[in-house]
C-alpha positions as semicolon CSV with decimal commas, in nm:
position;residue;x (nm);y (nm);z (nm)
1;X;-4,341;-0,345;7,700
2;X;-4,335;-0,610;7,432
3;X;-4,577;-0,401;7,223
4;X;-4,347;-0,097;7,233
5;X;-4,049;-0,311;7,149
6;X;-4,233;-0,457;6,846
7;X;-4,335;-0,107;6,733
8;X;-3,975;0,011;6,763
9;X;-3,850;-0,284;6,560
10;X;-4,110;-0,214;6,291
11;X;-4,008;0,153;6,264
12;X;-3,639;0,057;6,258
13;X;-3,702;-0,197;5,985
14;X;-3,896;0,064;5,780
15;X;-3,618;0,319;5,820
16;X;-3,353;0,074;5,695
17;X;-3,565;-0,010;5,394
18;X;-3,611;0,361;5,323
19;X;-3,233;0,411;5,339
20;X;-3,174;0,130;5,089
21;X;-3,437;0,264;4,850
22;X;-3,293;0,613;4,882
23;X;-2,946;0,488;4,781
24;X;-3,098;0,306;4,484
25;X;-3,277;0,627;4,386
26;X;-2,954;0,825;4,387
27;X;-2,784;0,567;4,165
28;X;-3,068;0,581;3,912
29;X;-3,067;0,962;3,917
30;X;-2,691;0,972;3,848
31;X;-2,735;0,741;3,549
32;X;-3,009;0,962;3,409
33;X;-2,801;1,276;3,455
34;X;-2,514;1,117;3,262
35;X;-2,701;1,147;2,931
36;X;-2,910;1,455;3,016
37;X;-2,693;1,690;2,807
38;X;-2,735;1,479;2,498
39;X;-3,112;1,459;2,543
40;X;-3,146;1,833;2,598
41;X;-2,939;1,910;2,286
42;X;-3,219;1,749;2,089
43;X;-3,484;1,941;2,290
44;X;-3,351;2,283;2,201
45;X;-3,215;2,558;2,421
46;X;-3,373;2,429;2,748
47;X;-3,117;2,327;3,009
48;X;-3,181;1,981;3,146
49;X;-3,019;2,061;3,479
50;X;-3,278;2,330;3,547
51;X;-3,565;2,081;3,523
52;X;-3,746;1,949;3,828
53;X;-3,682;1,581;3,904
54;X;-3,955;1,552;4,168
55;X;-4,147;1,310;3,944
56;X;-3,859;1,069;3,969
57;X;-3,847;1,084;4,351
58;X;-4,225;1,044;4,357
59;X;-4,190;0,725;4,162
60;X;-3,914;0,578;4,379
61;X;-4,116;0,574;4,702
62;X;-4,027;0,700;5,055
63;X;-3,725;0,923;5,073
64;X;-3,462;1,018;5,324
65;X;-3,456;1,365;5,479
66;X;-3,418;1,667;5,254
67;X;-3,102;1,665;5,045
68;X;-3,002;1,988;4,870
69;X;-3,283;2,162;4,689
70;X;-3,494;1,852;4,624
71;X;-3,836;1,864;4,783
72;X;-4,065;1,567;4,802
73;X;-4,428;1,528;4,896
74;X;-4,486;1,183;5,045
75;X;-4,823;1,011;5,049
76;X;-5,017;0,977;5,373
77;X;-4,981;0,633;5,522
78;X;-5,157;0,492;5,823
79;X;-4,862;0,391;6,037
80;X;-5,081;0,214;6,282
81;X;-5,205;-0,028;6,013
82;X;-4,896;-0,087;5,805
83;X;-4,799;-0,451;5,830
84;X;-4,505;-0,593;5,640
85;X;-4,728;-0,733;5,366
86;X;-4,884;-0,391;5,285
87;X;-4,542;-0,229;5,290
88;X;-4,401;-0,484;5,046
89;X;-4,699;-0,435;4,808
90;X;-4,665;-0,054;4,820
91;X;-4,289;-0,074;4,761
92;X;-4,342;-0,297;4,458
93;X;-4,594;-0,048;4,316
94;X;-4,343;0,238;4,365
95;X;-4,066;0,044;4,196
96;X;-4,292;-0,050;3,905
97;X;-4,389;0,318;3,860
98;X;-4,019;0,418;3,868
99;X;-3,932;0,159;3,605
100;X;-4,212;0,287;3,380
101;X;-4,084;0,642;3,409
102;X;-3,725;0,536;3,345
103;X;-3,828;0,337;3,035
104;X;-4,016;0,643;2,907
105;X;-3,705;0,856;2,941
106;X;-3,491;0,591;2,775
107;X;-3,743;0,572;2,492
108;X;-3,721;0,950;2,464
109;X;-3,343;0,931;2,438
110;X;-3,353;0,652;2,179
111;X;-3,580;0,831;1,933
112;X;-3,456;1,183;2,009
113;X;-3,785;1,366;1,991
114;X;-3,722;1,740;2,007
115;X;-3,926;1,956;2,244
116;X;-4,035;1,671;2,472
117;X;-3,995;1,756;2,844
118;X;-4,183;1,649;3,155
119;X;-4,375;1,897;3,360
120;X;-4,246;1,955;3,711
121;X;-4,461;1,873;4,017
122;X;-4,457;2,084;4,330
123;X;-4,373;1,868;4,633
124;X;-4,289;1,901;4,997
125;X;-4,170;1,674;5,273
126;X;-4,398;1,547;5,546
127;X;-4,304;1,256;5,771
128;X;-4,058;1,147;5,495
129;X;-4,334;0,933;5,341
130;X;-4,509;0,960;5,006
131;X;-4,857;1,112;5,053
132;X;-4,957;1,172;4,690
133;X;-5,054;0,932;4,420
134;X;-4,780;0,848;4,179
135;X;-4,958;1,036;3,904
136;X;-4,731;1,150;3,622
137;X;-4,814;1,400;3,351
138;X;-4,621;1,494;3,037
139;X;-4,614;1,816;2,847
140;X;-4,526;1,860;2,480
141;X;-4,336;2,180;2,407
142;X;-4,288;2,295;2,045
143;X;-3,969;2,496;2,013
144;X;-3,996;2,745;1,725
145;X;-3,712;2,737;1,474
146;X;-3,585;3,019;1,258
147;X;-3,671;2,993;0,886
148;X;-3,394;2,824;0,690
149;X;-3,261;2,908;0,346
150;X;-3,318;2,557;0,217
151;X;-3,689;2,588;0,303
152;X;-3,704;2,872;0,051
153;X;-3,471;2,705;-0,200
154;X;-3,667;2,381;-0,217
155;X;-3,948;2,348;0,037
156;X;-4,025;1,991;-0,067
157;X;-3,672;1,867;-0,015
158;X;-3,601;1,647;0,281
159;X;-3,958;1,530;0,349
160;X;-3,948;1,165;0,438
161;X;-4,276;0,978;0,465
162;X;-4,116;0,653;0,569
163;X;-4,249;0,654;0,925
164;X;-4,574;0,468;0,968
165;X;-4,847;0,552;1,214
166;X;-4,743;0,268;1,442
167;X;-4,387;0,396;1,454
168;X;-4,509;0,745;1,536
169;X;-4,713;0,604;1,822
170;X;-4,399;0,441;1,957
171;X;-4,215;0,771;1,926
172;X;-4,487;0,946;2,126
173;X;-4,384;0,742;2,435
174;X;-4,737;0,644;2,525
175;X;-4,895;0,991;2,509
176;X;-5,216;1,064;2,323
177;X;-5,053;1,329;2,109
178;X;-4,888;1,256;1,779
179;X;-4,522;1,341;1,765
180;X;-4,404;1,460;1,426
181;X;-4,075;1,319;1,305
182;X;-3,808;1,578;1,255
183;X;-3,759;1,658;0,889
184;X;-3,406;1,709;0,766
185;X;-3,314;1,882;0,443
186;X;-3,107;1,649;0,230
187;X;-3,043;1,888;-0,061
188;X;-3,220;1,679;-0,319
189;X;-3,221;1,798;-0,681
190;X;-3,512;2,009;-0,790
191;X;-3,744;1,873;-1,055
192;X;-3,765;2,099;-1,358
193;X;-4,095;2,147;-1,532
194;X;-4,128;2,068;-1,900
195;X;-4,167;2,438;-1,977
196;X;-3,812;2,501;-1,850
197;X;-3,635;2,226;-2,044
198;X;-3,505;2,475;-2,298
199;X;-3,308;2,652;-2,025
200;X;-3,152;2,341;-1,872
201;X;-2,824;2,382;-2,061
202;X;-2,799;2,750;-1,969
203;X;-2,876;2,677;-1,604
204;X;-2,611;2,402;-1,595
205;X;-2,356;2,642;-1,743
206;X;-2,441;2,906;-1,484
207;X;-2,426;2,653;-1,201
208;X;-2,082;2,536;-1,316
209;X;-1,952;2,892;-1,329
210;X;-2,067;2,980;-0,976
211;X;-1,954;2,652;-0,823
212;X;-1,605;2,668;-0,979
213;X;-1,559;3,025;-0,862
214;X;-1,663;2,926;-0,512
215;X;-1,400;2,651;-0,518
216;X;-1,139;2,900;-0,636
217;X;-1,227;3,121;-0,338
218;X;-1,177;2,823;-0,101
219;X;-1,521;2,866;0,056
220;X;-1,704;2,560;0,182
221;X;-2,067;2,626;0,264
222;X;-2,294;2,383;0,451
223;X;-2,624;2,484;0,291
224;X;-2,822;2,258;0,521
225;X;-2,742;2,477;0,822
226;X;-2,794;2,818;0,664
227;X;-3,092;3,025;0,776
228;X;-3,236;3,340;0,629
229;X;-3,193;3,533;0,951
230;X;-2,831;3,424;0,962
231;X;-2,775;3,545;0,606
232;X;-2,932;3,880;0,687
233;X;-2,688;3,928;0,969
234;X;-2,395;3,805;0,758
235;X;-2,473;4,044;0,472
236;X;-2,450;4,333;0,718
237;X;-2,148;4,203;0,904
238;X;-1,854;4,449;0,933
239;X;-1,606;4,174;0,835
240;X;-1,588;4,146;0,459
241;X;-1,510;3,767;0,450
242;X;-1,842;3,705;0,623
243;X;-2,025;3,919;0,370
244;X;-1,842;3,744;0,087
245;X;-1,944;3,400;0,209
246;X;-2,304;3,510;0,255
247;X;-2,328;3,644;-0,101
248;X;-2,173;3,331;-0,249
249;X;-2,420;3,125;-0,047
250;X;-2,706;3,320;-0,203
251;X;-2,558;3,270;-0,550
252;X;-2,538;2,895;-0,496
253;X;-2,892;2,893;-0,368
254;X;-3,006;3,079;-0,679
255;X;-2,852;2,836;-0,928
256;X;-2,966;2,530;-0,732
257;X;-3,317;2,645;-0,647
258;X;-3,652;2,633;-0,830
259;X;-3,719;2,864;-1,123
260;X;-4,016;3,047;-1,263
261;X;-4,072;3,122;-1,627
262;X;-4,055;3,480;-1,739
263;X;-4,330;3,651;-1,932
264;X;-4,366;3,526;-2,291
265;X;-4,277;3,869;-2,420
266;X;-3,933;3,861;-2,256
267;X;-3,764;3,638;-2,509
268;X;-3,402;3,537;-2,487
269;X;-3,382;3,543;-2,106
270;X;-3,503;3,189;-2,041
271;X;-3,616;3,168;-1,681
272;X;-3,581;3,372;-1,366
273;X;-3,439;3,215;-1,055
274;X;-3,634;3,316;-0,744
275;X;-3,460;3,098;-0,485
276;X;-3,318;3,397;-0,297
277;X;-3,582;3,558;-0,073
278;X;-3,689;3,912;-0,148
279;X;-3,552;4,050;0,178
280;X;-3,204;3,922;0,085
281;X;-3,212;4,055;-0,269
282;X;-3,216;4,415;-0,152
283;X;-2,906;4,354;0,061
284;X;-2,730;4,189;-0,234
285;X;-2,807;4,486;-0,459
286;X;-2,667;4,723;-0,198
287;X;-2,351;4,509;-0,185
288;X;-2,273;4,620;-0,542
289;X;-2,144;4,943;-0,382
290;X;-1,951;4,767;-0,106
291;X;-1,615;4,930;-0,026
292;X;-1,438;4,594;-0,083
293;X;-1,391;4,511;-0,452
294;X;-1,416;4,136;-0,395
295;X;-1,754;4,176;-0,229
296;X;-1,871;4,390;-0,522
297;X;-1,757;4,114;-0,755
298;X;-1,947;3,852;-0,556
299;X;-2,262;4,066;-0,558
300;X;-2,238;4,108;-0,936
301;X;-2,200;3,732;-0,986
302;X;-2,498;3,675;-0,758
303;X;-2,706;3,913;-0,968
304;X;-2,630;3,705;-1,277
305;X;-2,695;3,385;-1,083
306;X;-3,042;3,516;-0,997
307;X;-3,086;3,615;-1,366
308;X;-3,151;3,974;-1,265
309;X;-2,838;4,154;-1,386
310;X;-2,830;4,530;-1,392
311;X;-2,599;4,791;-1,539
312;X;-2,392;4,819;-1,220
313;X;-2,327;4,443;-1,209
314;X;-2,233;4,443;-1,577
315;X;-1,985;4,726;-1,528
316;X;-1,822;4,545;-1,234
317;X;-1,770;4,227;-1,438
318;X;-1,633;4,415;-1,739
319;X;-1,396;4,603;-1,513
320;X;-1,278;4,270;-1,370
321;X;-1,196;4,150;-1,723
322;X;-0,986;4,457;-1,791
323;X;-0,791;4,411;-1,469
324;X;-0,671;4,063;-1,575
325;X;-0,455;4,110;-1,886
326;X;-0,299;3,763;-1,850
327;X;-0,639;3,596;-1,879
328;X;-0,575;3,336;-1,610
329;X;-0,757;3,469;-1,298
330;X;-1,059;3,303;-1,142
331;X;-1,249;3,632;-1,115
332;X;-1,210;3,714;-1,484
333;X;-1,308;3,358;-1,576
334;X;-1,639;3,371;-1,390
335;X;-1,697;3,725;-1,517
336;X;-1,651;3,612;-1,878
337;X;-1,887;3,319;-1,826
338;X;-2,160;3,534;-1,673
339;X;-2,134;3,794;-1,947
340;X;-2,132;3,529;-2,220
341;X;-2,439;3,360;-2,074
342;X;-2,611;3,699;-2,081
343;X;-2,524;3,735;-2,452
344;X;-2,227;3,972;-2,433
345;X;-2,025;3,942;-2,757
346;X;-1,750;4,193;-2,680
347;X;-1,392;4,114;-2,773
348;X;-1,281;4,107;-2,408
349;X;-1,529;3,833;-2,326
350;X;-1,438;3,624;-2,631
351;X;-1,064;3,656;-2,572
352;X;-1,101;3,552;-2,208
353;X;-1,300;3,245;-2,314
354;X;-1,035;3,159;-2,573
355;X;-0,764;3,203;-2,313
356;X;-0,935;2,958;-2,081
357;X;-0,991;2,720;-2,370
358;X;-0,632;2,706;-2,491
359;X;-0,430;2,770;-2,176
360;X;-0,607;2,550;-1,922
361;X;-0,565;2,173;-1,896
362;X;-0,899;2,109;-1,724
363;X;-1,129;1,926;-1,963
364;X;-1,443;2,065;-1,800
365;X;-1,319;2,423;-1,846
366;X;-1,248;2,360;-2,213
367;X;-1,593;2,214;-2,266
368;X;-1,750;2,510;-2,085
369;X;-1,564;2,767;-2,291
370;X;-1,630;2,580;-2,615
371;X;-2,003;2,571;-2,546
372;X;-2,014;2,941;-2,460
373;X;-1,818;3,031;-2,773
374;X;-2,058;2,823;-2,978
375;X;-2,359;2,998;-2,825
376;X;-2,240;3,353;-2,885
377;X;-2,101;3,274;-3,235
378;X;-2,454;3,295;-3,376
379;X;-2,454;3,669;-3,298
380;X;-2,104;3,765;-3,411
381;X;-1,831;3,659;-3,655
382;X;-1,558;3,768;-3,416
383;X;-1,543;3,420;-3,261
384;X;-1,476;3,263;-3,600
385;X;-1,208;3,518;-3,685
386;X;-1,021;3,476;-3,356
387;X;-1,035;3,097;-3,381
388;X;-0,903;3,114;-3,737
389;X;-0,596;3,295;-3,605
390;X;-0,528;3,001;-3,373
391;X;-0,497;2,774;-3,677
392;X;-0,157;2,936;-3,742
393;X;-0,025;2,843;-3,398
394;X;0,306;2,658;-3,379
395;X;0,155;2,423;-3,119
396;X;-0,017;2,128;-3,283
397;X;-0,240;2,083;-2,978
398;X;-0,370;2,438;-3,017
399;X;-0,444;2,375;-3,384
400;X;-0,637;2,057;-3,299
401;X;-0,846;2,242;-3,038
402;X;-0,910;2,528;-3,280
403;X;-1,037;2,286;-3,545
404;X;-1,265;2,116;-3,293
405;X;-1,403;2,453;-3,176
406;X;-1,460;2,577;-3,532
407;X;-1,660;2,263;-3,605
408;X;-1,910;2,359;-3,332
409;X;-1,963;2,722;-3,433
410;X;-2,312;2,830;-3,528
411;X;-2,203;3,103;-3,767
412;X;-2,168;3,027;-4,140
413;X;-1,819;2,942;-4,262
414;X;-1,651;3,167;-4,516
415;X;-1,440;3,065;-4,815
416;X;-1,108;3,165;-4,662
417;X;-1,157;2,949;-4,356
418;X;-1,271;2,657;-4,571
419;X;-0,958;2,680;-4,788
420;X;-0,741;2,703;-4,477
421;X;-0,889;2,383;-4,336
422;X;-0,852;2,203;-4,668
423;X;-0,486;2,305;-4,687
424;X;-0,426;2,182;-4,333
425;X;-0,604;1,857;-4,410
426;X;-0,346;1,767;-4,677
427;X;-0,030;1,950;-4,575
428;X;-0,007;1,978;-4,195
429;X;0,282;1,776;-4,053
430;X;0,070;1,646;-3,763
431;X;-0,160;1,354;-3,835
432;X;-0,392;1,463;-3,551
433;X;-0,428;1,811;-3,703
434;X;-0,500;1,671;-4,047
435;X;-0,774;1,450;-3,909
436;X;-0,920;1,734;-3,697
437;X;-0,931;1,963;-4,002
438;X;-1,105;1,697;-4,211
439;X;-1,354;1,632;-3,930
440;X;-1,427;2,005;-3,901
441;X;-1,501;2,025;-4,273
442;X;-1,749;1,738;-4,255
443;X;-1,938;1,898;-3,966
444;X;-1,969;2,235;-4,138
445;X;-2,128;2,340;-4,464
446;X;-1,820;2,230;-4,658
447;X;-1,913;1,868;-4,729
448;X;-1,921;1,932;-5,106
449;X;-1,571;2,079;-5,108
450;X;-1,449;1,792;-4,894
451;X;-1,596;1,534;-5,129
452;X;-1,444;1,699;-5,435
453;X;-1,101;1,707;-5,276
454;X;-1,110;1,339;-5,189
455;X;-1,218;1,239;-5,537
456;X;-0,950;1,452;-5,701
457;X;-0,672;1,320;-5,477
458;X;-0,771;0,957;-5,540
459;X;-0,758;1,010;-5,917
460;X;-0,456;1,229;-5,976
461;X;-0,283;1,288;-5,647
462;X;0,060;1,151;-5,555
463;X;0,093;0,827;-5,364
464;X;0,103;0,991;-5,021
465;X;-0,216;1,188;-5,091
466;X;-0,397;0,880;-5,222
467;X;-0,309;0,696;-4,903
468;X;-0,419;0,997;-4,696
469;X;-0,745;1,022;-4,889
470;X;-0,818;0,655;-4,819
471;X;-0,746;0,714;-4,449
472;X;-0,991;1,008;-4,444
473;X;-1,258;0,800;-4,617
474;X;-1,224;0,528;-4,356
475;X;-1,209;0,758;-4,053
476;X;-1,492;0,986;-4,162
477;X;-1,706;0,704;-4,309
478;X;-1,748;0,876;-4,642
479;X;-1,844;0,667;-4,946
480;X;-2,063;0,780;-5,232
481;X;-2,136;0,646;-5,581
482;X;-1,902;0,913;-5,716
483;X;-1,613;0,794;-5,500
484;X;-1,668;0,419;-5,550
485;X;-1,509;0,381;-5,900
486;X;-1,191;0,562;-5,797
487;X;-1,186;0,366;-5,474
488;X;-1,202;0,032;-5,663
489;X;-0,905;0,132;-5,878
490;X;-0,695;0,165;-5,564
491;X;-0,703;-0,216;-5,520
492;X;-0,497;-0,247;-5,841
493;X;-0,264;0,044;-5,771
494;X;0,104;0,000;-5,848
495;X;0,207;0,101;-5,498
496;X;0,183;-0,145;-5,213
497;X;0,084;0,122;-4,957
498;X;-0,221;0,218;-5,162
499;X;-0,339;-0,144;-5,199
500;X;-0,292;-0,213;-4,828
501;X;-0,477;0,105;-4,726
502;X;-0,761;0,021;-4,965
503;X;-0,806;-0,309;-4,780
504;X;-0,801;-0,133;-4,442
505;X;-1,056;0,125;-4,559
506;X;-1,290;-0,143;-4,693
507;X;-1,270;-0,321;-4,356
508;X;-1,338;-0,003;-4,155
509;X;-1,640;0,080;-4,373
510;X;-1,764;-0,283;-4,360
511;X;-1,826;-0,268;-4,734
512;X;-2,009;-0,585;-4,839
513;X;-2,057;-0,464;-5,196
514;X;-1,984;-0,747;-5,439
515;X;-1,742;-0,535;-5,638
516;X;-1,534;-0,469;-5,329
517;X;-1,547;-0,835;-5,222
518;X;-1,427;-0,949;-5,565
519;X;-1,131;-0,714;-5,544
520;X;-1,038;-0,844;-5,199
521;X;-1,057;-1,209;-5,310
522;X;-0,845;-1,128;-5,613
523;X;-0,579;-0,971;-5,392
524;X;-0,569;-1,267;-5,151
525;X;-0,499;-1,502;-5,443
526;X;-0,286;-1,310;-5,689
527;X;-0,107;-1,024;-5,517
528;X;0,270;-1,075;-5,534
529;X;0,330;-0,954;-5,176
530;X;0,221;-1,154;-4,877
531;X;0,157;-0,834;-4,673
532;X;-0,123;-0,735;-4,910
533;X;-0,265;-1,088;-4,899
534;X;-0,279;-1,072;-4,519
535;X;-0,463;-0,737;-4,527
536;X;-0,710;-0,866;-4,785
537;X;-0,786;-1,181;-4,582
538;X;-0,825;-0,976;-4,261
539;X;-1,064;-0,738;-4,440
540;X;-1,281;-1,026;-4,558
541;X;-1,294;-1,161;-4,205
542;X;-1,395;-0,824;-4,056
543;X;-1,664;-0,762;-4,317
544;X;-1,824;-1,092;-4,218
545;X;-1,929;-1,204;-4,565
546;X;-1,904;-1,582;-4,624
547;X;-1,986;-1,823;-4,908
548;X;-1,855;-2,163;-5,023
549;X;-1,620;-2,006;-5,276
550;X;-1,451;-1,793;-5,007
551;X;-1,421;-2,095;-4,777
552;X;-1,246;-2,289;-5,052
553;X;-1,004;-2,000;-5,107
554;X;-0,922;-1,979;-4,738
555;X;-0,863;-2,354;-4,714
556;X;-0,641;-2,334;-5,019
557;X;-0,443;-2,054;-4,852
558;X;-0,395;-2,263;-4,536
559;X;-0,270;-2,554;-4,747
560;X;-0,057;-2,394;-5,021
561;X;0,059;-2,048;-4,913
562;X;0,432;-2,046;-4,843
563;X;0,429;-1,753;-4,597
564;X;0,317;-1,863;-4,246
565;X;0,157;-1,521;-4,181
566;X;-0,082;-1,577;-4,471
567;X;-0,176;-1,922;-4,342
568;X;-0,232;-1,778;-3,993
569;X;-0,453;-1,502;-4,136
570;X;-0,657;-1,763;-4,324
571;X;-0,706;-1,963;-4,002
572;X;-0,822;-1,650;-3,820
573;X;-1,066;-1,570;-4,102
574;X;-1,210;-1,922;-4,090
575;X;-1,261;-1,880;-3,716
576;X;-1,415;-1,533;-3,747
577;X;-1,650;-1,635;-4,028
578;X;-1,749;-1,949;-3,833
579;X;-1,686;-2,187;-4,121
580;X;-1,805;-2,545;-4,056
581;X;-1,859;-2,873;-4,233
582;X;-1,723;-3,229;-4,258
583;X;-1,489;-3,125;-4,537
584;X;-1,337;-2,854;-4,317
585;X;-1,300;-3,098;-4,027
586;X;-1,113;-3,350;-4,239
587;X;-0,897;-3,077;-4,390
588;X;-0,801;-2,926;-4,054
589;X;-0,718;-3,264;-3,901
590;X;-0,494;-3,344;-4,195
591;X;-0,319;-3,005;-4,185
592;X;-0,273;-3,039;-3,809
593;X;-0,078;-3,357;-3,872
594;X;0,133;-3,220;-4,158
595;X;0,182;-2,852;-4,071
596;X;0,555;-2,782;-4,023
597;X;0,518;-2,437;-3,861
598;X;0,441;-2,439;-3,488
599;X;0,247;-2,108;-3,490
600;X;0,024;-2,217;-3,776
601;X;-0,031;-2,553;-3,608
602;X;-0,136;-2,377;-3,287
603;X;-0,402;-2,178;-3,476
604;X;-0,525;-2,492;-3,648
605;X;-0,560;-2,669;-3,313
606;X;-0,748;-2,370;-3,173
607;X;-0,987;-2,385;-3,468
608;X;-1,042;-2,757;-3,413
609;X;-1,117;-2,705;-3,043
610;X;-1,360;-2,423;-3,121
611;X;-1,577;-2,654;-3,334
612;X;-1,531;-2,957;-3,106
613;X;-1,334;-3,161;-3,357
614;X;-1,093;-3,431;-3,249
615;X;-0,725;-3,342;-3,228
616;X;-0,603;-3,702;-3,247
617;X;-0,367;-3,773;-3,536
618;X;-0,418;-4,065;-3,776
619;X;-0,088;-4,243;-3,717
620;X;-0,148;-4,499;-3,989
621;X;-0,211;-4,224;-4,242
622;X;0,101;-4,039;-4,136
623;X;0,307;-4,358;-4,159
624;X;0,172;-4,427;-4,506
625;X;0,261;-4,077;-4,623
626;X;0,613;-4,103;-4,486
627;X;0,668;-4,436;-4,663
628;X;0,547;-4,289;-4,989
629;X;0,782;-3,992;-4,954
630;X;1,076;-4,219;-4,877
631;X;0,995;-4,432;-5,180
632;X;0,978;-4,135;-5,411
633;X;1,301;-3,993;-5,280
634;X;1,521;-4,295;-5,363
635;X;1,817;-4,247;-5,599
636;X;1,684;-4,483;-5,864
637;X;1,346;-4,316;-5,896
638;X;1,495;-3,967;-5,900
639;X;1,737;-4,065;-6,179
640;X;1,454;-4,205;-6,387
641;X;1,251;-3,889;-6,344
642;X;1,542;-3,667;-6,449
643;X;1,615;-3,874;-6,762
644;X;1,247;-3,869;-6,851
645;X;1,231;-3,491;-6,820
646;X;1,541;-3,449;-7,044
647;X;1,392;-3,674;-7,309
648;X;1,065;-3,481;-7,312
649;X;1,259;-3,157;-7,342
650;X;1,442;-3,283;-7,655
651;X;1,115;-3,391;-7,811
652;X;0,965;-3,046;-7,766
653;X;1,273;-2,882;-7,927
654;X;1,242;-3,108;-8,231
655;X;0,876;-3,017;-8,271
656;X;0,963;-2,649;-8,265
657;X;1,235;-2,695;-8,534
658;X;0,999;-2,884;-8,761
């Protein structure tokens, strides 16, 4: 009786333990199911809820009766010889196996290895006890992916070799197989071979045209997620917006993908872009006859983006230009760019480029149109003629842009255009236009005419033209032996404006010629106007030439010049030229004590601090000077001096009479 009671207590105790372990199992299973969707998203299209979780129940030990569709095969246990110590050891082994499996799944979730699932194990229930060994197997499933467009555009993009072998072993979750890290396409720029460097500018122009037109169409394309199969379906989609987006995607892929050089005999075409797969090119060509005009336009642009234009694509783009008489549409702008890149020199293309150049405020558009006009100007004089008409515009901004564009043309300049620019250089009311015209002449083959005009205006021109000629010489950095004599005469000109501008021009050209330096030092000493003296001193400081004679002149100016502005300019020049010496230190300390003007005194103190000289005043010296001044200013001494001067004056008159 006692034996049966002990057996019953043992079975009851085992059943309670099984119930507790079963509840713990359910809690662990619910936690695993909570992130199953996220794990299976990384695995592919396999549903995590359709997987068999028998391996987990194997690992957790003895189970309760069947629950739902879960079937368990329990290991055979000798119930007659199952003491408490054996049961505790077996339970610990089951729990350890469950923890290992759970850690493997957590490791799988952490590193997100696609295609990694565990193979199911067929189980059944017998006596509610585990009868099989807790042997777990894993199976690696490779899920095939559809080919992507970026793999064709740039197959080497997105390959990261940053994972070491040890890290890959960790990612494999303990299996003997090597798990490859998922490679993501990061849209890195393509390296261009040295043989294609000549076509870099043309490719950049084409890329800008396609990208700006895509922005105008308000189409945002995630290239990283595009696949070739998806593009095939989109190009045949009955909805025209889908076809439009697919074609623009192909165009962007063409201008951003690798290139191959054409045959040497095919000159003038640069390189051929082969980023778009062959199976898509046929669909794009067929889209040229699409019933929707916008899709036809996109297909034509894509043909030019792939550098394989045909007659049909050319006709579509030319028709688009004709349908935009205002010259402001996005379609006509990209059409003009594509045709110009292909070498089309028709009037419609040139006028549309000029319209974008003069009517748009975007700097990038102006630079694009200016570059295209410059490229096609080598094949036609129509660009030069149409730009020359813009020189007569009432808008000064248009005239400035026309001068800048003419300066970059590759066609030779004619005499009429040269005379027009010379006239504008001297007579236009806008200073910006005059400078732009002069700059255009220097960049073209009219340097000789420009030089002759400057020399003639400096010699015989009116005052305003002499000043303007000096401004041009300084801005354009033009100085030749032929211009130097007439330039030196400007320092002694009768008009103040000419002398001041001569000083400014010498400073801008940094002319350290001794003849120029002598003229500047002469002006700082002897010019009757303090404004000219200030300009001459500033010019000497900017040129950076220094010698003892110039230092003496500057110190003299600080001491004796009546105008404070001249004294301030001399202090600035001494600071700029980094004049030093004991004599300068003593002089500055003395002037700091006696200078009556606060602004001049502030500059003197700044100069003393720069060289580390003492600012302390010599009070005894100052007191001595004040006593001497007071003594000389007494009534008795002044009367004697006046009588002495009158007597000397009478003596000189007598000598003259004799």
